[in-house]
XYZ file of C-alpha atoms in Angstrom:
169
model
C -24.916 18.173 43.114
C -28.594 17.530 42.179
C -29.654 14.030 41.047
C -30.180 15.308 37.441
C -26.796 16.902 37.267
C -25.202 13.745 38.609
C -27.011 11.663 35.875
C -25.920 14.040 33.076
C -22.327 13.915 34.396
C -22.408 10.039 34.250
C -24.064 10.145 30.909
C -21.396 12.637 29.484
C -18.535 10.708 30.911
C -19.837 7.474 29.443
C -20.142 9.124 25.997
C -16.572 10.501 26.187
C -15.116 6.982 27.236
C -17.070 5.306 24.215
C -15.889 8.013 21.790
C -12.351 7.490 22.830
C -12.587 3.863 22.546
C -14.069 4.127 19.145
C -11.164 6.407 18.063
C -8.578 4.031 19.535
C -10.029 1.022 17.494
C -10.466 2.943 14.221
C -6.938 4.208 14.701
C -5.518 0.525 15.197
C -7.559 -0.683 12.109
C -6.684 2.191 9.908
C -3.920 0.255 8.022
C -5.712 -3.096 7.914
C -8.951 -1.852 6.467
C -7.542 -1.861 3.027
C -8.030 -4.952 0.954
C -4.595 -4.758 -0.602
C -1.883 -2.224 -1.329
C -0.410 -1.768 -4.919
C 3.586 -1.647 -5.318
C 3.401 2.052 -5.570
C 1.532 2.289 -2.240
C 4.091 0.079 -0.607
C 6.993 2.237 -1.935
C 5.020 5.610 -0.834
C 4.285 4.049 2.890
C 7.914 2.760 3.195
C 6.551 -0.462 4.645
C 9.144 -2.035 6.826
C 10.254 -5.661 6.729
C 8.162 -8.162 8.670
C 4.877 -6.101 8.451
C 2.234 -8.375 6.991
C -0.105 -6.923 4.251
C -1.850 -7.913 1.081
C -0.100 -6.990 -2.363
C -2.240 -6.646 -5.405
C -1.438 -5.787 -8.981
C -0.597 -7.460 -12.363
C 1.733 -10.238 -12.777
C 4.599 -9.006 -15.067
C 4.902 -10.804 -18.352
C 8.408 -12.504 -18.553
C 8.858 -12.374 -14.803
C 7.590 -15.841 -13.725
C 10.485 -18.151 -12.694
C 9.743 -21.624 -11.318
C 12.398 -23.301 -8.973
C 12.745 -26.409 -7.116
C 10.019 -27.689 -4.557
C 7.141 -25.649 -5.771
C 9.139 -22.329 -5.279
C 7.936 -19.545 -7.681
C 9.473 -15.997 -8.169
C 7.584 -13.222 -10.148
C 6.980 -9.568 -10.137
C 3.756 -7.861 -9.561
C 3.344 -4.246 -10.942
C 0.762 -1.547 -10.961
C 2.179 0.501 -13.878
C 4.405 2.665 -11.778
C 6.419 0.336 -9.598
C 7.261 -3.249 -9.640
C 7.632 -5.530 -6.499
C 9.490 -9.000 -6.664
C 7.438 -11.752 -4.998
C 8.711 -15.257 -3.778
C 6.132 -17.950 -3.106
C 6.352 -21.621 -2.159
C 3.387 -23.618 -2.897
C 0.817 -24.491 -5.490
C -0.241 -21.592 -7.478
C -3.962 -21.138 -8.432
C -5.206 -22.497 -11.863
C -5.933 -19.058 -13.197
C -2.547 -17.637 -12.206
C -0.540 -16.542 -15.233
C 1.446 -13.606 -16.430
C -0.338 -10.412 -17.285
C -3.195 -11.421 -14.880
C -4.309 -9.754 -11.724
C -3.117 -11.179 -8.483
C -3.364 -10.612 -4.732
C -0.804 -12.010 -2.514
C -0.628 -11.963 1.304
C 2.633 -12.016 3.117
C 5.441 -9.645 4.228
C 8.476 -7.997 2.930
C 11.968 -9.487 3.784
C 15.018 -7.353 4.418
C 16.145 -7.523 0.839
C 12.713 -5.913 -0.286
C 11.234 -9.198 -1.745
C 7.690 -9.737 -0.780
C 7.466 -13.334 0.870
C 4.009 -14.665 0.026
C 2.330 -17.326 1.945
C -0.894 -17.046 0.105
C -1.488 -16.132 -3.694
C -5.045 -15.633 -5.101
C -5.642 -15.130 -8.639
C -8.673 -13.293 -10.169
C -11.607 -15.501 -10.506
C -12.750 -14.798 -14.091
C -11.983 -12.716 -17.139
C -14.040 -9.635 -16.291
C -13.183 -9.222 -12.442
C -10.919 -6.194 -11.628
C -10.652 -4.825 -8.075
C -11.683 -1.291 -7.998
C -8.416 0.112 -6.771
C -6.470 -1.693 -9.693
C -9.104 -0.473 -12.298
C -8.800 3.042 -11.016
C -4.943 2.985 -11.055
C -4.983 1.330 -14.591
C -7.320 4.156 -15.898
C -5.029 6.924 -14.389
C -2.098 5.349 -16.137
C -3.779 4.759 -19.610
C -3.395 1.029 -19.260
C -7.217 0.492 -19.165
C -8.766 -1.790 -21.700
C -12.241 -0.662 -23.027
C -13.777 -4.154 -22.725
C -13.294 -4.086 -19.024
C -15.517 -0.997 -18.478
C -18.297 -2.400 -20.981
C -18.686 -5.710 -18.961
C -18.166 -4.287 -15.455
C -20.543 -1.437 -15.999
C -23.645 -3.331 -17.170
C -22.544 -5.355 -20.079
C -24.021 -8.537 -21.286
C -22.515 -10.841 -18.579
C -24.273 -10.547 -15.108
C -22.070 -10.101 -12.119
C -21.892 -12.863 -9.441
C -24.341 -12.048 -6.453
C -24.584 -13.193 -2.970
C -27.549 -14.909 -1.478
C -28.735 -11.345 -0.437
C -28.688 -10.059 -3.916
C -25.512 -7.829 -3.600
C -22.900 -7.691 -6.190
C -19.792 -9.821 -5.517
C -16.524 -8.854 -6.780
C -18.005 -6.487 -9.423
C -16.429 -3.038 -9.890
C -18.521 -0.453 -8.232
């Protein structure tokens, strides 16, 4: 083997190893790249008990039940499916029925989502893109969401670099 052939073999082998490593990393991160899953996505994926993920949707009106020692039960829905959520702790100030929420936790053996973190939407115009798309498909979309999010009178929050933060894109 000449020196040039040996060099090309080493470069080719290095690229193959790099491609394999990138494929393994992307495969491992495939399910965790999503910011949150809706109740319909959870039902379709048949998520098993104990697997951690983020659940996003709207808090069902009339489903909020407060218990002892800051225990709270409510349902999160996306228009097609509902998922019961149990949380123990202080809820965000903006949390209320009919509003968007993202909860982080895992399903238990009974199919109840045990949340350890609950986040409420930050203002009246914020709508995660996946939730907005799901609401549009199901006909639950309110016209005033689109007007504000797509260049209405209220400016979107921006980061220090000038990028929109939390705006529907």
